Every structure is written in structure tokens, then in C-alpha cells.
């Protein structure tokens, strides 16, 4: 069984970060704050893409990689520190 991988870097990130994943197009990465609220969603369009996160406040976020059906395939934590 092939595991879908995702990496966000740098960590901690400032105003932008890179998402590297082997997920299929149509997948998405959702940023969730520590209150459990989804605060940003990024559509996966390539194996490696640069993302503007300047709208996120400083803090710790959980990121979840969801496939096209909305099933969580991977997750992790990212720190935003500008």
C-alpha cells in the first residue's frame, strides 16, 4: 500500500511555504487552528507548490491532506512565525 506523503517547509514558516506531496491533483491541504477551526484550504495542483500564508496569524496549526473524496490521508503540524 502506497502512503500519500506531504511535507510543508520551512517549519517554522513566515509569509510563504512550500507544499511537496505525491497526492493526486484534486486533493487539498487544510490548515486547522488549535480551536479545531479550518482557517485555510489549498488545492493541490502540482507535486511541489509555493503557497502564500501571510493571512495566517502566528501560531501552531495542524495541516491535513485530504484526497478528492475528502478522506484524510496524512497530517502534521506547522508553526507560522513572522
JSON list of C-alpha atoms in Angstrom, two decimals:
[
{"chain": "A", "resi": 1, "resn": "UNK", "atom": "CA", "xyz": [0.00, 0.00, 0.00]},
{"chain": "A", "resi": 2, "resn": "UNK", "atom": "CA", "xyz": [1.50, 3.32, -1.05]},
{"chain": "A", "resi": 3, "resn": "UNK", "atom": "CA", "xyz": [1.20, 6.03, 1.58]},
{"chain": "A", "resi": 4, "resn": "UNK", "atom": "CA", "xyz": [0.39, 9.51, 0.42]},
{"chain": "A", "resi": 5, "resn": "UNK", "atom": "CA", "xyz": [3.12, 11.81, 1.65]},
{"chain": "A", "resi": 6, "resn": "UNK", "atom": "CA", "xyz": [3.09, 15.52, 2.31]},
{"chain": "A", "resi": 7, "resn": "UNK", "atom": "CA", "xyz": [5.76, 17.88, 3.58]},
{"chain": "A", "resi": 8, "resn": "UNK", "atom": "CA", "xyz": [5.46, 21.56, 4.38]},
{"chain": "A", "resi": 9, "resn": "UNK", "atom": "CA", "xyz": [8.62, 23.61, 4.66]},
{"chain": "A", "resi": 10, "resn": "UNK", "atom": "CA", "xyz": [10.22, 25.62, 6.04]},
{"chain": "A", "resi": 11, "resn": "UNK", "atom": "CA", "xyz": [8.89, 24.90, 9.52]},
{"chain": "A", "resi": 12, "resn": "UNK", "atom": "CA", "xyz": [8.50, 27.36, 11.15]},
{"chain": "A", "resi": 13, "resn": "UNK", "atom": "CA", "xyz": [7.24, 29.30, 8.13]},
{"chain": "A", "resi": 14, "resn": "UNK", "atom": "CA", "xyz": [6.86, 33.03, 7.63]},
{"chain": "A", "resi": 15, "resn": "UNK", "atom": "CA", "xyz": [4.67, 34.53, 4.90]},
{"chain": "A", "resi": 16, "resn": "UNK", "atom": "CA", "xyz": [5.01, 31.62, 2.49]},
{"chain": "A", "resi": 17, "resn": "UNK", "atom": "CA", "xyz": [5.79, 27.92, 2.47]},
{"chain": "A", "resi": 18, "resn": "UNK", "atom": "CA", "xyz": [6.21, 25.06, 0.05]},
{"chain": "A", "resi": 19, "resn": "UNK", "atom": "CA", "xyz": [3.93, 22.02, -0.06]},
{"chain": "A", "resi": 20, "resn": "UNK", "atom": "CA", "xyz": [5.56, 18.88, -1.50]},
{"chain": "A", "resi": 21, "resn": "UNK", "atom": "CA", "xyz": [3.29, 15.86, -1.95]},
{"chain": "A", "resi": 22, "resn": "UNK", "atom": "CA", "xyz": [2.66, 12.80, -4.07]},
{"chain": "A", "resi": 23, "resn": "UNK", "atom": "CA", "xyz": [-1.11, 13.32, -3.71]},
{"chain": "A", "resi": 24, "resn": "UNK", "atom": "CA", "xyz": [-3.27, 13.35, -6.81]},
{"chain": "A", "resi": 25, "resn": "UNK", "atom": "CA", "xyz": [-4.50, 16.59, -8.29]},
{"chain": "A", "resi": 26, "resn": "UNK", "atom": "CA", "xyz": [-7.83, 17.43, -6.71]},
{"chain": "A", "resi": 27, "resn": "UNK", "atom": "CA", "xyz": [-6.51, 16.74, -3.24]},
{"chain": "A", "resi": 28, "resn": "UNK", "atom": "CA", "xyz": [-6.24, 19.60, -0.77]},
{"chain": "A", "resi": 29, "resn": "UNK", "atom": "CA", "xyz": [-4.35, 20.70, 2.31]},
{"chain": "A", "resi": 30, "resn": "UNK", "atom": "CA", "xyz": [-6.45, 22.20, 5.09]},
{"chain": "A", "resi": 31, "resn": "UNK", "atom": "CA", "xyz": [-4.91, 24.30, 7.87]},
{"chain": "A", "resi": 32, "resn": "UNK", "atom": "CA", "xyz": [-6.70, 23.91, 11.22]},
{"chain": "A", "resi": 33, "resn": "UNK", "atom": "CA", "xyz": [-6.06, 26.14, 14.23]},
{"chain": "A", "resi": 34, "resn": "UNK", "atom": "CA", "xyz": [-5.81, 24.82, 17.79]},
{"chain": "A", "resi": 35, "resn": "UNK", "atom": "CA", "xyz": [-9.53, 25.51, 18.29]},
{"chain": "A", "resi": 36, "resn": "UNK", "atom": "CA", "xyz": [-10.28, 22.97, 15.56]},
{"chain": "A", "resi": 37, "resn": "UNK", "atom": "CA", "xyz": [-11.38, 25.58, 13.02]},
{"chain": "A", "resi": 38, "resn": "UNK", "atom": "CA", "xyz": [-10.37, 25.20, 9.37]},
{"chain": "A", "resi": 39, "resn": "UNK", "atom": "CA", "xyz": [-8.73, 28.54, 8.54]},
{"chain": "A", "resi": 40, "resn": "UNK", "atom": "CA", "xyz": [-7.22, 27.97, 5.08]},
{"chain": "A", "resi": 41, "resn": "UNK", "atom": "CA", "xyz": [-7.59, 25.43, 2.28]},
{"chain": "A", "resi": 42, "resn": "UNK", "atom": "CA", "xyz": [-5.07, 24.94, -0.53]},
{"chain": "A", "resi": 43, "resn": "UNK", "atom": "CA", "xyz": [-5.90, 22.93, -3.67]},
{"chain": "A", "resi": 44, "resn": "UNK", "atom": "CA", "xyz": [-3.09, 20.61, -4.76]},
{"chain": "A", "resi": 45, "resn": "UNK", "atom": "CA", "xyz": [-2.16, 21.44, -8.35]},
{"chain": "A", "resi": 46, "resn": "UNK", "atom": "CA", "xyz": [1.39, 20.07, -8.58]},
{"chain": "A", "resi": 47, "resn": "UNK", "atom": "CA", "xyz": [3.90, 17.88, -6.75]},
{"chain": "A", "resi": 48, "resn": "UNK", "atom": "CA", "xyz": [5.57, 20.96, -5.28]},
{"chain": "A", "resi": 49, "resn": "UNK", "atom": "CA", "xyz": [3.93, 24.35, -4.95]},
{"chain": "A", "resi": 50, "resn": "UNK", "atom": "CA", "xyz": [4.64, 27.61, -3.15]},
{"chain": "A", "resi": 51, "resn": "UNK", "atom": "CA", "xyz": [1.79, 28.93, -1.01]},
{"chain": "A", "resi": 52, "resn": "UNK", "atom": "CA", "xyz": [1.14, 32.37, 0.48]},
{"chain": "A", "resi": 53, "resn": "UNK", "atom": "CA", "xyz": [0.24, 32.01, 4.17]},
{"chain": "A", "resi": 54, "resn": "UNK", "atom": "CA", "xyz": [0.61, 35.69, 5.09]},
{"chain": "A", "resi": 55, "resn": "UNK", "atom": "CA", "xyz": [-3.08, 35.71, 6.09]},
{"chain": "A", "resi": 56, "resn": "UNK", "atom": "CA", "xyz": [-2.45, 33.17, 8.90]},
{"chain": "A", "resi": 57, "resn": "UNK", "atom": "CA", "xyz": [-1.68, 34.53, 12.35]},
{"chain": "A", "resi": 58, "resn": "UNK", "atom": "CA", "xyz": [1.43, 33.42, 14.22]},
{"chain": "A", "resi": 59, "resn": "UNK", "atom": "CA", "xyz": [0.86, 30.11, 15.97]},
{"chain": "A", "resi": 60, "resn": "UNK", "atom": "CA", "xyz": [0.73, 26.34, 15.63]},
{"chain": "A", "resi": 61, "resn": "UNK", "atom": "CA", "xyz": [-1.55, 24.77, 13.03]},
{"chain": "A", "resi": 62, "resn": "UNK", "atom": "CA", "xyz": [-2.43, 21.21, 12.16]},
{"chain": "A", "resi": 63, "resn": "UNK", "atom": "CA", "xyz": [-2.43, 20.54, 8.44]},
{"chain": "A", "resi": 64, "resn": "UNK", "atom": "CA", "xyz": [-4.44, 17.72, 6.92]},
{"chain": "A", "resi": 65, "resn": "UNK", "atom": "CA", "xyz": [-4.02, 16.28, 3.45]},
{"chain": "A", "resi": 66, "resn": "UNK", "atom": "CA", "xyz": [-7.45, 15.29, 2.12]},
{"chain": "A", "resi": 67, "resn": "UNK", "atom": "CA", "xyz": [-7.96, 13.25, -1.04]},
{"chain": "A", "resi": 68, "resn": "UNK", "atom": "CA", "xyz": [-10.62, 14.06, -3.66]},
{"chain": "A", "resi": 69, "resn": "UNK", "atom": "CA", "xyz": [-13.21, 12.21, -1.59]},
{"chain": "A", "resi": 70, "resn": "UNK", "atom": "CA", "xyz": [-12.37, 14.29, 1.49]},
{"chain": "A", "resi": 71, "resn": "UNK", "atom": "CA", "xyz": [-10.67, 11.42, 3.34]},
{"chain": "A", "resi": 72, "resn": "UNK", "atom": "CA", "xyz": [-7.65, 12.43, 5.45]},
{"chain": "A", "resi": 73, "resn": "UNK", "atom": "CA", "xyz": [-4.54, 10.72, 4.08]},
{"chain": "A", "resi": 74, "resn": "UNK", "atom": "CA", "xyz": [-1.87, 12.45, 6.12]},
{"chain": "A", "resi": 75, "resn": "UNK", "atom": "CA", "xyz": [-1.43, 15.23, 8.67]},
{"chain": "A", "resi": 76, "resn": "UNK", "atom": "CA", "xyz": [1.17, 17.12, 10.63]},
{"chain": "A", "resi": 77, "resn": "UNK", "atom": "CA", "xyz": [1.93, 20.37, 12.43]},
{"chain": "A", "resi": 78, "resn": "UNK", "atom": "CA", "xyz": [3.32, 23.63, 11.13]},
{"chain": "A", "resi": 79, "resn": "UNK", "atom": "CA", "xyz": [4.38, 26.76, 13.02]},
{"chain": "A", "resi": 80, "resn": "UNK", "atom": "CA", "xyz": [3.73, 30.18, 11.49]},
{"chain": "A", "resi": 81, "resn": "UNK", "atom": "CA", "xyz": [6.14, 32.77, 12.90]},
{"chain": "A", "resi": 82, "resn": "UNK", "atom": "CA", "xyz": [6.56, 36.08, 11.03]}
]
